[in-house]
Tab-separated table of C-alpha atoms in Angstrom:
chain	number	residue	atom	x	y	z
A	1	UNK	CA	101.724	31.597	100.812
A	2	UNK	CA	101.784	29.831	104.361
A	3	UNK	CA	105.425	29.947	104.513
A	4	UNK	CA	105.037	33.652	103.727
A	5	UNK	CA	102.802	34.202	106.118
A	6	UNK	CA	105.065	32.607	109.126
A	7	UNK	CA	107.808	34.503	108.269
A	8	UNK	CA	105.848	37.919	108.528
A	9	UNK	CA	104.677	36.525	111.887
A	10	UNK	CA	108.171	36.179	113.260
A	11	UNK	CA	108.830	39.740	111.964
A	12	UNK	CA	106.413	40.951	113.839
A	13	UNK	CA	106.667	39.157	117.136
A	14	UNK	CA	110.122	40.384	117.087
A	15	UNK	CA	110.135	44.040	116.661
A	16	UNK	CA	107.228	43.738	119.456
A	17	UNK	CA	109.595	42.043	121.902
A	18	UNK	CA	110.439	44.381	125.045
A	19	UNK	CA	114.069	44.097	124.605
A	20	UNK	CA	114.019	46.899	121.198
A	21	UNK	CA	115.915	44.327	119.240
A	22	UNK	CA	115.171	43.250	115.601
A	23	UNK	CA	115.452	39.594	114.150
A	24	UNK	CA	119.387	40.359	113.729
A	25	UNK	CA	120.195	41.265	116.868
A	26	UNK	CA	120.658	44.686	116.284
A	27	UNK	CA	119.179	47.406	118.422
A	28	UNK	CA	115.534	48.667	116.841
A	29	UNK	CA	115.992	52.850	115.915
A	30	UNK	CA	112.988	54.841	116.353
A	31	UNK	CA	111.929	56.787	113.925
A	32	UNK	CA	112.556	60.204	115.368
A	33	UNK	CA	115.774	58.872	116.221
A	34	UNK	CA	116.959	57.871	112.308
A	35	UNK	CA	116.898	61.516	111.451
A	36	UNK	CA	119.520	63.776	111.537
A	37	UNK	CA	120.007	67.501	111.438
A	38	UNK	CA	121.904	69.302	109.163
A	39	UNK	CA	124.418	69.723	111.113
A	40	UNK	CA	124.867	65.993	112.807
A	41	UNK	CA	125.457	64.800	109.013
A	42	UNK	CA	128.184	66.976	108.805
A	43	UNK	CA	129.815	66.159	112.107
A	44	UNK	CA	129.545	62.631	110.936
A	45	UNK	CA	131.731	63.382	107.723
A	46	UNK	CA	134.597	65.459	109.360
A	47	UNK	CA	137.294	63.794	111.624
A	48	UNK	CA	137.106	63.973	115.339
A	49	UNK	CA	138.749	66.915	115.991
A	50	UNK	CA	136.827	68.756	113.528
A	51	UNK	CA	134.055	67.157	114.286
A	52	UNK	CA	134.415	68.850	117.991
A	53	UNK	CA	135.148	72.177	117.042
A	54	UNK	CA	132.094	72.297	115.068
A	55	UNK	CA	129.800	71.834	118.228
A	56	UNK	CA	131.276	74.277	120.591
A	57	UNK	CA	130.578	76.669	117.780
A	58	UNK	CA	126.624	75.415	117.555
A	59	UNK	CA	126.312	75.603	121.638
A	60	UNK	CA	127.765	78.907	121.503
A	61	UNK	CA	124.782	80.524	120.364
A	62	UNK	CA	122.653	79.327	123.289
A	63	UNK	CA	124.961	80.144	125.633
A	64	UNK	CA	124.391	83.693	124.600
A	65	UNK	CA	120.598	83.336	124.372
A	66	UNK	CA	120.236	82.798	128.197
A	67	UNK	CA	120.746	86.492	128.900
A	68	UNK	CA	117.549	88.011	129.296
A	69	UNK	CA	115.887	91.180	127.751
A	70	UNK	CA	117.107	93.429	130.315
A	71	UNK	CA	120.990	91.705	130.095
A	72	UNK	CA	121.100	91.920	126.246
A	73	UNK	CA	119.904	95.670	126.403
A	74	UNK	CA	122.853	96.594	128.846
A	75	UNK	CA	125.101	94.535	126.780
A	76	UNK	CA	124.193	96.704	123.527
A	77	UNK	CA	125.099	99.861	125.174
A	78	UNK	CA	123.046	103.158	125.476
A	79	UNK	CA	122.148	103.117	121.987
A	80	UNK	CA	120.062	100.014	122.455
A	81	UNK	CA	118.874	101.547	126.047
A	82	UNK	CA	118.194	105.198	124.173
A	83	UNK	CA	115.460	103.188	121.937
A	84	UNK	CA	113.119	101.814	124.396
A	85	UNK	CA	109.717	104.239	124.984
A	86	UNK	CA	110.408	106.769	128.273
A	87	UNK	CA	107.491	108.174	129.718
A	88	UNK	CA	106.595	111.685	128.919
A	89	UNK	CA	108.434	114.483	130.558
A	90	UNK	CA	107.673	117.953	131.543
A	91	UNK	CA	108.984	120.515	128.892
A	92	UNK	CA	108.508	118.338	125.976
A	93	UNK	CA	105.709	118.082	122.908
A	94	UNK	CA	102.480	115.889	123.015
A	95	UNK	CA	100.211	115.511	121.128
A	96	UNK	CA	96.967	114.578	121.604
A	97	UNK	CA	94.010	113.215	119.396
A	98	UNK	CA	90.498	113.374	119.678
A	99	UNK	CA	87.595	111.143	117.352
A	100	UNK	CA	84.656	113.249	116.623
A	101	UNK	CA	81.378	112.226	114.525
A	102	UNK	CA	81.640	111.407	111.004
A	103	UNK	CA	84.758	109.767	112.116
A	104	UNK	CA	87.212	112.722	112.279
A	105	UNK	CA	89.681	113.522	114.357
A	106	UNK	CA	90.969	116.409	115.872
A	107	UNK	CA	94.564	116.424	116.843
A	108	UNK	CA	95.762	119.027	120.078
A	109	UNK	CA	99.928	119.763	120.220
A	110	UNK	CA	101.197	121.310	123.751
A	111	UNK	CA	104.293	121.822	125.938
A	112	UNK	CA	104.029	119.889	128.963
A	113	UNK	CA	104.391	121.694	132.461
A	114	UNK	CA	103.627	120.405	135.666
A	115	UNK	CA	100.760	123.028	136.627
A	116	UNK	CA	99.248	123.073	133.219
A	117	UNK	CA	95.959	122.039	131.687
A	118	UNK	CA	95.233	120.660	128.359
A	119	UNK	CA	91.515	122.070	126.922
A	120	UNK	CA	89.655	120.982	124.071
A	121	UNK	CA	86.001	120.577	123.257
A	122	UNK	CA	86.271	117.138	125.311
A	123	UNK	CA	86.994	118.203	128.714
A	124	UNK	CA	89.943	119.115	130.814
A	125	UNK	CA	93.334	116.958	131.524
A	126	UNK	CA	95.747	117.978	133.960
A	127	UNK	CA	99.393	117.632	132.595
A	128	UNK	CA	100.724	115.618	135.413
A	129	UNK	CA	97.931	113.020	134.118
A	130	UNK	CA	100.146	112.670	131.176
A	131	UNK	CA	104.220	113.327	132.531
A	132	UNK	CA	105.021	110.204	133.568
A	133	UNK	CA	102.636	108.181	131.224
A	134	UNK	CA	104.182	106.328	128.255
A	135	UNK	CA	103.007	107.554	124.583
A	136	UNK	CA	100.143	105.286	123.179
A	137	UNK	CA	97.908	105.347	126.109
A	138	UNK	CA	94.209	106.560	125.912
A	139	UNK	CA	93.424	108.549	129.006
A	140	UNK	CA	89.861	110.671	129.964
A	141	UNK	CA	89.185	113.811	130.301
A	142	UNK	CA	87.258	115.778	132.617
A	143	UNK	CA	84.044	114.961	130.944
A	144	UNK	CA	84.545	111.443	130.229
A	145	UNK	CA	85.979	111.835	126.655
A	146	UNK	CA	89.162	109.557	125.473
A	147	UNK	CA	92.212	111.127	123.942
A	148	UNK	CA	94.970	109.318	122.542
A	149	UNK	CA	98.465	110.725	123.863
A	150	UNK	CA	101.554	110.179	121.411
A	151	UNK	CA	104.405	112.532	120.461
A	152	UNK	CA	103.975	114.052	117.715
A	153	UNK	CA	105.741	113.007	114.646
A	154	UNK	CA	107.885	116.141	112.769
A	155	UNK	CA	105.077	115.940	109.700
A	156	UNK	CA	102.658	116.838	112.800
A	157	UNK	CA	104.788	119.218	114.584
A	158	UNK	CA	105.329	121.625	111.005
A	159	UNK	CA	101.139	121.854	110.676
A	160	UNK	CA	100.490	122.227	114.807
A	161	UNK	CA	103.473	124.379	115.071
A	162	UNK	CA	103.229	128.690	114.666
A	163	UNK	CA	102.981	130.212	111.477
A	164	UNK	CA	103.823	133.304	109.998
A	165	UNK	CA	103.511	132.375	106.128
A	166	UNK	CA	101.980	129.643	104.416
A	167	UNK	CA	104.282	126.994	105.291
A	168	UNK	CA	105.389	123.955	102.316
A	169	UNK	CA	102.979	120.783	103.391
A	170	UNK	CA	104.816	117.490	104.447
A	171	UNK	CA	103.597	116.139	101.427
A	172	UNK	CA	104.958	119.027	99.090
A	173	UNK	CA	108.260	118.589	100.693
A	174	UNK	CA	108.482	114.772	100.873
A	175	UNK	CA	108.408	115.210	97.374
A	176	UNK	CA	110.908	117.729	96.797
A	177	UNK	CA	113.273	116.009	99.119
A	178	UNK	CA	112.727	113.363	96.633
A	179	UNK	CA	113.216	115.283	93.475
A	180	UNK	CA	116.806	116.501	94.908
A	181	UNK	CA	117.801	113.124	96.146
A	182	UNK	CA	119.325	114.643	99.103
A	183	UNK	CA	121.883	112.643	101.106
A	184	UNK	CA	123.801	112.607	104.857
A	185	UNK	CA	126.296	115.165	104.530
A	186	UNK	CA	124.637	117.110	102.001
A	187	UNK	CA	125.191	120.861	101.411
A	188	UNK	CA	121.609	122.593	100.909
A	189	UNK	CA	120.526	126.223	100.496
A	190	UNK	CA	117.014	127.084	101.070
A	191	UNK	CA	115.485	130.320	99.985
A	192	UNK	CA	112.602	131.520	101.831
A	193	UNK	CA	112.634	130.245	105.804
A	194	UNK	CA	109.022	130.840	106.316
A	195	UNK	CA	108.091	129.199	109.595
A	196	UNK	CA	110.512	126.735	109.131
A	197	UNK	CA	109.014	123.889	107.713
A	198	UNK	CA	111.381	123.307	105.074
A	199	UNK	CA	114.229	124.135	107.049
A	200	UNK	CA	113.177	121.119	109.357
A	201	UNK	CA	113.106	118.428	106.885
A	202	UNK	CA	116.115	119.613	105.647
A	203	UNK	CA	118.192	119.024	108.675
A	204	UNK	CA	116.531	115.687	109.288
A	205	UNK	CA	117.722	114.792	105.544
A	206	UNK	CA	121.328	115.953	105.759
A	207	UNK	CA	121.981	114.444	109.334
A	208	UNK	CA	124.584	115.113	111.977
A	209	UNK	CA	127.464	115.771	108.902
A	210	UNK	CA	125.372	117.804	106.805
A	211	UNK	CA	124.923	121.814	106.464
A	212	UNK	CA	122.032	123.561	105.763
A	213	UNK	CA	122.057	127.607	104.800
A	214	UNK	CA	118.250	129.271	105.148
A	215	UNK	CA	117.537	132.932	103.669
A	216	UNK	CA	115.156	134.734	104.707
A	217	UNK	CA	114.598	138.306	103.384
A	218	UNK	CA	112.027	139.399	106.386
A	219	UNK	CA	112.835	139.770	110.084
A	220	UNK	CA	109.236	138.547	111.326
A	221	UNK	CA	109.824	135.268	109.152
A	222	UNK	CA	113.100	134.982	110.242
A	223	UNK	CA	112.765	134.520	113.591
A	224	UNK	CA	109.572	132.714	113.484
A	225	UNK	CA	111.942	129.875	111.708
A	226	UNK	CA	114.402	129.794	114.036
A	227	UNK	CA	111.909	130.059	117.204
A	228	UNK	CA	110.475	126.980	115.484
A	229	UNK	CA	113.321	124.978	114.597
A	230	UNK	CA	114.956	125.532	118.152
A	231	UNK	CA	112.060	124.387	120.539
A	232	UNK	CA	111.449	121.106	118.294
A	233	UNK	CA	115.567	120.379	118.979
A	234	UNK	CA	114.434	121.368	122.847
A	235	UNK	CA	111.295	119.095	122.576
A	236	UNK	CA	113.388	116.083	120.953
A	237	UNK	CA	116.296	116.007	123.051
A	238	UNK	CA	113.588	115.870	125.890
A	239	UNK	CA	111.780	113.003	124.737
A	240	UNK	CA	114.682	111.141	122.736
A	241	UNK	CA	117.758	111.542	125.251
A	242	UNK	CA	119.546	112.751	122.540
A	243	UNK	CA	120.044	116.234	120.604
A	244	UNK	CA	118.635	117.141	117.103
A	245	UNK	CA	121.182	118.075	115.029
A	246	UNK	CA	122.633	121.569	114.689
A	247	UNK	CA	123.204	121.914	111.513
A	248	UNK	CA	120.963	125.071	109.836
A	249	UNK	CA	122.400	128.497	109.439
A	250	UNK	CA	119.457	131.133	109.215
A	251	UNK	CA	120.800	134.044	107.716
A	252	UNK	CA	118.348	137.505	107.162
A	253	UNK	CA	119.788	138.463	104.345
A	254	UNK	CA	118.306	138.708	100.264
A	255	UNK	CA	118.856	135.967	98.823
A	256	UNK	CA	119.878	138.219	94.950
A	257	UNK	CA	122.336	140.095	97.343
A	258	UNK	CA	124.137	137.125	98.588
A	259	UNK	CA	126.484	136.047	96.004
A	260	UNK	CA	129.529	137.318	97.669
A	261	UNK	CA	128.782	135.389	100.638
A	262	UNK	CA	128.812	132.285	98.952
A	263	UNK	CA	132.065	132.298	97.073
A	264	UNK	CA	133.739	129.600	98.819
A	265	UNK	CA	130.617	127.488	99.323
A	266	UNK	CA	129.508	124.256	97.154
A	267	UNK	CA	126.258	123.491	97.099
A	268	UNK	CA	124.359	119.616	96.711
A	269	UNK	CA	121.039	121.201	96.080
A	270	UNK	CA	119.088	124.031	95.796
A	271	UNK	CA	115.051	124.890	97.510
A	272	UNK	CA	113.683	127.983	96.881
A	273	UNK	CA	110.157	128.741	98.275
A	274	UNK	CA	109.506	132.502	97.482
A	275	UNK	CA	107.238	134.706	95.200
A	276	UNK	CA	109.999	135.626	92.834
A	277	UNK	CA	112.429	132.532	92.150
A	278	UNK	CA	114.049	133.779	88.970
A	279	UNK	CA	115.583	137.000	90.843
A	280	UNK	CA	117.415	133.512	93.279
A	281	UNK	CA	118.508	131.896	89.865
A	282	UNK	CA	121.708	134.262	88.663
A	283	UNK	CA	122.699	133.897	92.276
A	284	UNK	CA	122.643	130.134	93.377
A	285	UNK	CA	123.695	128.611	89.746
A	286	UNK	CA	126.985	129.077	89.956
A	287	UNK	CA	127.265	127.880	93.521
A	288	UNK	CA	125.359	124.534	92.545
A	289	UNK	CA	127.434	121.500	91.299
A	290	UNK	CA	127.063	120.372	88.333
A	291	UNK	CA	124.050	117.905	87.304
A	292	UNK	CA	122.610	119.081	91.095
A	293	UNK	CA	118.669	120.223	90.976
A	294	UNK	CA	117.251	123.167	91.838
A	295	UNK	CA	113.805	122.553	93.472
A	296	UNK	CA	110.862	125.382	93.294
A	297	UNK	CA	107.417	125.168	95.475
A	298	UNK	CA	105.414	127.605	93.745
A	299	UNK	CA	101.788	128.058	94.505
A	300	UNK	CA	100.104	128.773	91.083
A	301	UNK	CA	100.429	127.651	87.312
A	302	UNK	CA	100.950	131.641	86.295
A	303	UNK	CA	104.290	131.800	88.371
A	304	UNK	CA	105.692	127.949	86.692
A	305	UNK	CA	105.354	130.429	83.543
A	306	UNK	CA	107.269	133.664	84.452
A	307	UNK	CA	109.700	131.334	85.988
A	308	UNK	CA	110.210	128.928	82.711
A	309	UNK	CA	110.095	132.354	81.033
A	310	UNK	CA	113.146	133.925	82.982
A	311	UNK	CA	115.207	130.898	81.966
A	312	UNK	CA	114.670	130.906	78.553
A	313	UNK	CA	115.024	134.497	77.562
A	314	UNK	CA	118.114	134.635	79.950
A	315	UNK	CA	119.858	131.359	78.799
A	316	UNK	CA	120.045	130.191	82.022
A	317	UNK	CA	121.607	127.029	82.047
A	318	UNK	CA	118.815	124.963	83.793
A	319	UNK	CA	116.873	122.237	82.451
A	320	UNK	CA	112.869	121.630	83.370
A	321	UNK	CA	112.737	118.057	84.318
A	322	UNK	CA	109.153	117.747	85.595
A	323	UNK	CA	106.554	120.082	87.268
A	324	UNK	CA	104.249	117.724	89.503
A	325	UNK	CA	101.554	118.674	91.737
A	326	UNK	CA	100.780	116.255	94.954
A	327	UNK	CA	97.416	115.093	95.694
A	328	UNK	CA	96.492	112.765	98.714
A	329	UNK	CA	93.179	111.133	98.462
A	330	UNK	CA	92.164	109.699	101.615
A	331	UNK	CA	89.994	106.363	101.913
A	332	UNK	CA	87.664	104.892	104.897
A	333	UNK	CA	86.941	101.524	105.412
A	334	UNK	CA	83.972	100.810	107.948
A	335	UNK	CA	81.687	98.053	108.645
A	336	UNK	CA	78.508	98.416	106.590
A	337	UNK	CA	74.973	97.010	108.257
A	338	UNK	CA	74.470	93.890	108.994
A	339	UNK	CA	71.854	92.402	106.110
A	340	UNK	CA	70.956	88.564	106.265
A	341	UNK	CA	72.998	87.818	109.259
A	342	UNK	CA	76.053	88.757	107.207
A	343	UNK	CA	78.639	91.546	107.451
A	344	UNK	CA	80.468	93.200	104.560
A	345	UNK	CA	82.625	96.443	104.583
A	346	UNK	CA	82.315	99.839	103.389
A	347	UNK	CA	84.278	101.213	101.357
A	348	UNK	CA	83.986	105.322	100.843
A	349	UNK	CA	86.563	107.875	99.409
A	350	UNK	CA	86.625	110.807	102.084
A	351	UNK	CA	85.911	113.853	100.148
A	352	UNK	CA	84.088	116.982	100.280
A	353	UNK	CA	82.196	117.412	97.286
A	354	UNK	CA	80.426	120.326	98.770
A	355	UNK	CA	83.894	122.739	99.331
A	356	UNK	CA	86.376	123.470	97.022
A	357	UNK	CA	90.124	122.578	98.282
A	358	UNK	CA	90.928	125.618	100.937
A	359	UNK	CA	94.208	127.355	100.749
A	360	UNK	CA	95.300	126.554	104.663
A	361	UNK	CA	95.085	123.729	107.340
A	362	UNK	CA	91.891	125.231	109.383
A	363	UNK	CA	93.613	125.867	113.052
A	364	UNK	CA	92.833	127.453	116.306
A	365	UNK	CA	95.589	128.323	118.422
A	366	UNK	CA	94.695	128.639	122.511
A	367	UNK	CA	97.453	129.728	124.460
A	368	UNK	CA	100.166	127.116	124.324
A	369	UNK	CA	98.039	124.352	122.483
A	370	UNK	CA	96.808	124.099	118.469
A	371	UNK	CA	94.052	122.767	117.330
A	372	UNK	CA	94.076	121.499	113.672
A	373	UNK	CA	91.865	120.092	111.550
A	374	UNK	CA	93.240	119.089	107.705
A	375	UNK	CA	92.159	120.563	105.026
A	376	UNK	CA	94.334	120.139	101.342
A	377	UNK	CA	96.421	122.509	99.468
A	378	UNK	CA	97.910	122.368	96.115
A	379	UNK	CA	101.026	123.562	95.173
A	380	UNK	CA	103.216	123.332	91.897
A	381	UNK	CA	106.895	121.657	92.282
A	382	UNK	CA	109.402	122.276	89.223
A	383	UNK	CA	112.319	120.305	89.135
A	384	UNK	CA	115.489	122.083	87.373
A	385	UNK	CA	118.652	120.260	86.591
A	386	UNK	CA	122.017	122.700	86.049
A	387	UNK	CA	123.305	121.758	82.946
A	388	UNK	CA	126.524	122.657	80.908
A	389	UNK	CA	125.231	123.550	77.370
A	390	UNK	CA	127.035	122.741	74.104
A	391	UNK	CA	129.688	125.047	72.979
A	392	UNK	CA	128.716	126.722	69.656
């Protein structure tokens, strides 16, 4: 046990030396300095020259991080440069939001000029308060209120925009773009231009490549659309140094009338938003590819019927897939009282038990500014596949 002891003793006196040597001679290695990376251990298993080549390709990577943000951006190009925030600018669309009691908001959409004046319940704010700002800020009005300026997102822009008919909600059509899986270079009629709701999403869903072909059997609706469609490419190319694309043909025209027109034309998929689909049916079926769908936003049960009813007594070869209707429940989440020094959450559902779901989004239009305040709608979606039924 004493001889034990000594020898541990000499051990130890030795790694403690000053000189970093252990009992052998050898030169003491640290602990951080025994391990390796990943890619040391392989350096240590090639040759030399391989051995070299393998580190000017790890130091090649930090060579290129020492560029800084503003390097690397003019190194990507203008596409990189085209996604950074710009400030507003005078002639485009913001939109600006307002909390109220009960926690609601009210949201305020307007074209930006330099002598203009946004007014709401709040206060005044002069538009050259907001050109020049960058979207996300919180500036004051006039009497001391906050409003949140942004741009407004397309689902926005279709409910703050002017109407003519009751448009399709964003919700409606997310779900219809859905049901006709809808892709970049897609051809896609639409039946019924309304205010041009649809026709927006549309173009969004087909891209730059894509074509979409909107009838519209009245002149009011018809123009409203393209009125529409055209200042939201204005507003976007504004704010987004780049265009919208061009790509929706609005044609005034009856839809049952049109089937010379579209001899030569193949279509993707088919939307029809109008009071009497089946009349559209005869017209568009043969134009359709085969297995496309044929979406329908209808706004009661009764007209699902008459429309199911036109197919089968027909034999139109079109197969009912699913009617759905959307619902969005909305939820709030605020901090309940404080009870024995503690905190919990509250949890509600934010519903009106008192009012029955209204047919419209309650608005106010003032001049060049809408004010809009949500309010649900229900509609009935029928998807219908084109088929090629059996030969007898």
């Amino acid at each position: 046990m004493r001889a034990w002891r000594g020898m541990r003793r000499a051990a130890s006196s030795a790694f403690s030396s000053g000189n970093g040597a252990v009992p052998g001679g050898r030169p003491r290695r640290r602990a951080w300095e025994t391990s390796l990376s990943p890619l040391e251990r392989v350096r240590r298993l090639l040759p030399p020259e391989e051995a070299a080549s393998v580190g000017r390709c790890a130091a090649a990577p930090q060579e290129m991080r020492t560029d800084g943000p503003q390097e690397m951006m003019e190194a990507a190009g203008p596409e990189a440069a085209g996604a950074r925030p710009s400030p507003f600018r005078a002639g485009e669309l913001a939109l600006a939001e307002m909390w109220r009691k009960h926690n609601t908001t009210v949201k305020l959409m307007c074209r930006l000029a330099a002598g203009a004046v946004l007014a709401s319940s709040g206060g005044l704010l002069p538009h050259r308060h907001i050109i020049g700002q960058l979207p996300g800020q919180l500036l004051r009005t006039s009497a001391g209120r906050q409003l949140l300026l942004r741009r407004p997102s397309l689902e926005e822009y279709v409910l703050l925009m002017p109407r003519g008919p009751t448009i399709a909600y964003p919700k409606d059509i997310s779900a219809m773009l859905m049901m006709m899986d809808i892709h970049p270079g897609d051809t896609v009629l639409e039946s019924g231009s309304g205010s041009g709701a649809m026709s927006l999403f549309l173009s969004r869903a087909v891209g730059p490549k894509g074509h979409v072909i909107s009838y519209e059997i009245r002149d009011d609706h018809h123009n409203l659309a393209k009125k529409n469609y055209n200042h939201w490419r204005a507003a976007w190319k504004i704010g987004h140094m780049e265009e919208w694309p061009d790509n929706v043909e609005f044609i005034l025209k009856d839809i049952s009338t049109a089937a010379a027109d579209m001899k030569s034309v193949t279509l993707d998929a088919v939307v029809l938003d109008m009071l009497n689909p089946q009349s559209a049916l005869p017209v568009v079926h043969p134009r359709l590819k085969q297995g496309g769908v044929c979406a329908v936003y209808l706004a009661n049960i009764t007209q699902v019927i008459d429309l199911l009813d036109r197919i089968r007594t027909c034999k139109i070869p079109f197969l009912c897939e699913r009617i759905i209707e959307v619902t969005h429940r909305n939820w709030l989440v605020l901090p309940a009282k404080i009870k024995n020094c503690k905190s919990s959450q509250a949890v509600e559902m934010q519903e009106n038990s008192e009012e029955p779901p209204q047919k419209e989004y309650e608005e106010i239009h003032t001049q060049d500014q809408v004010v809009l305040k949500e309010r649900e709608d229900y509609a009935f979606l029928t998807k219908l596949r084109k088929i090629r039924p059996l030969l007898s």
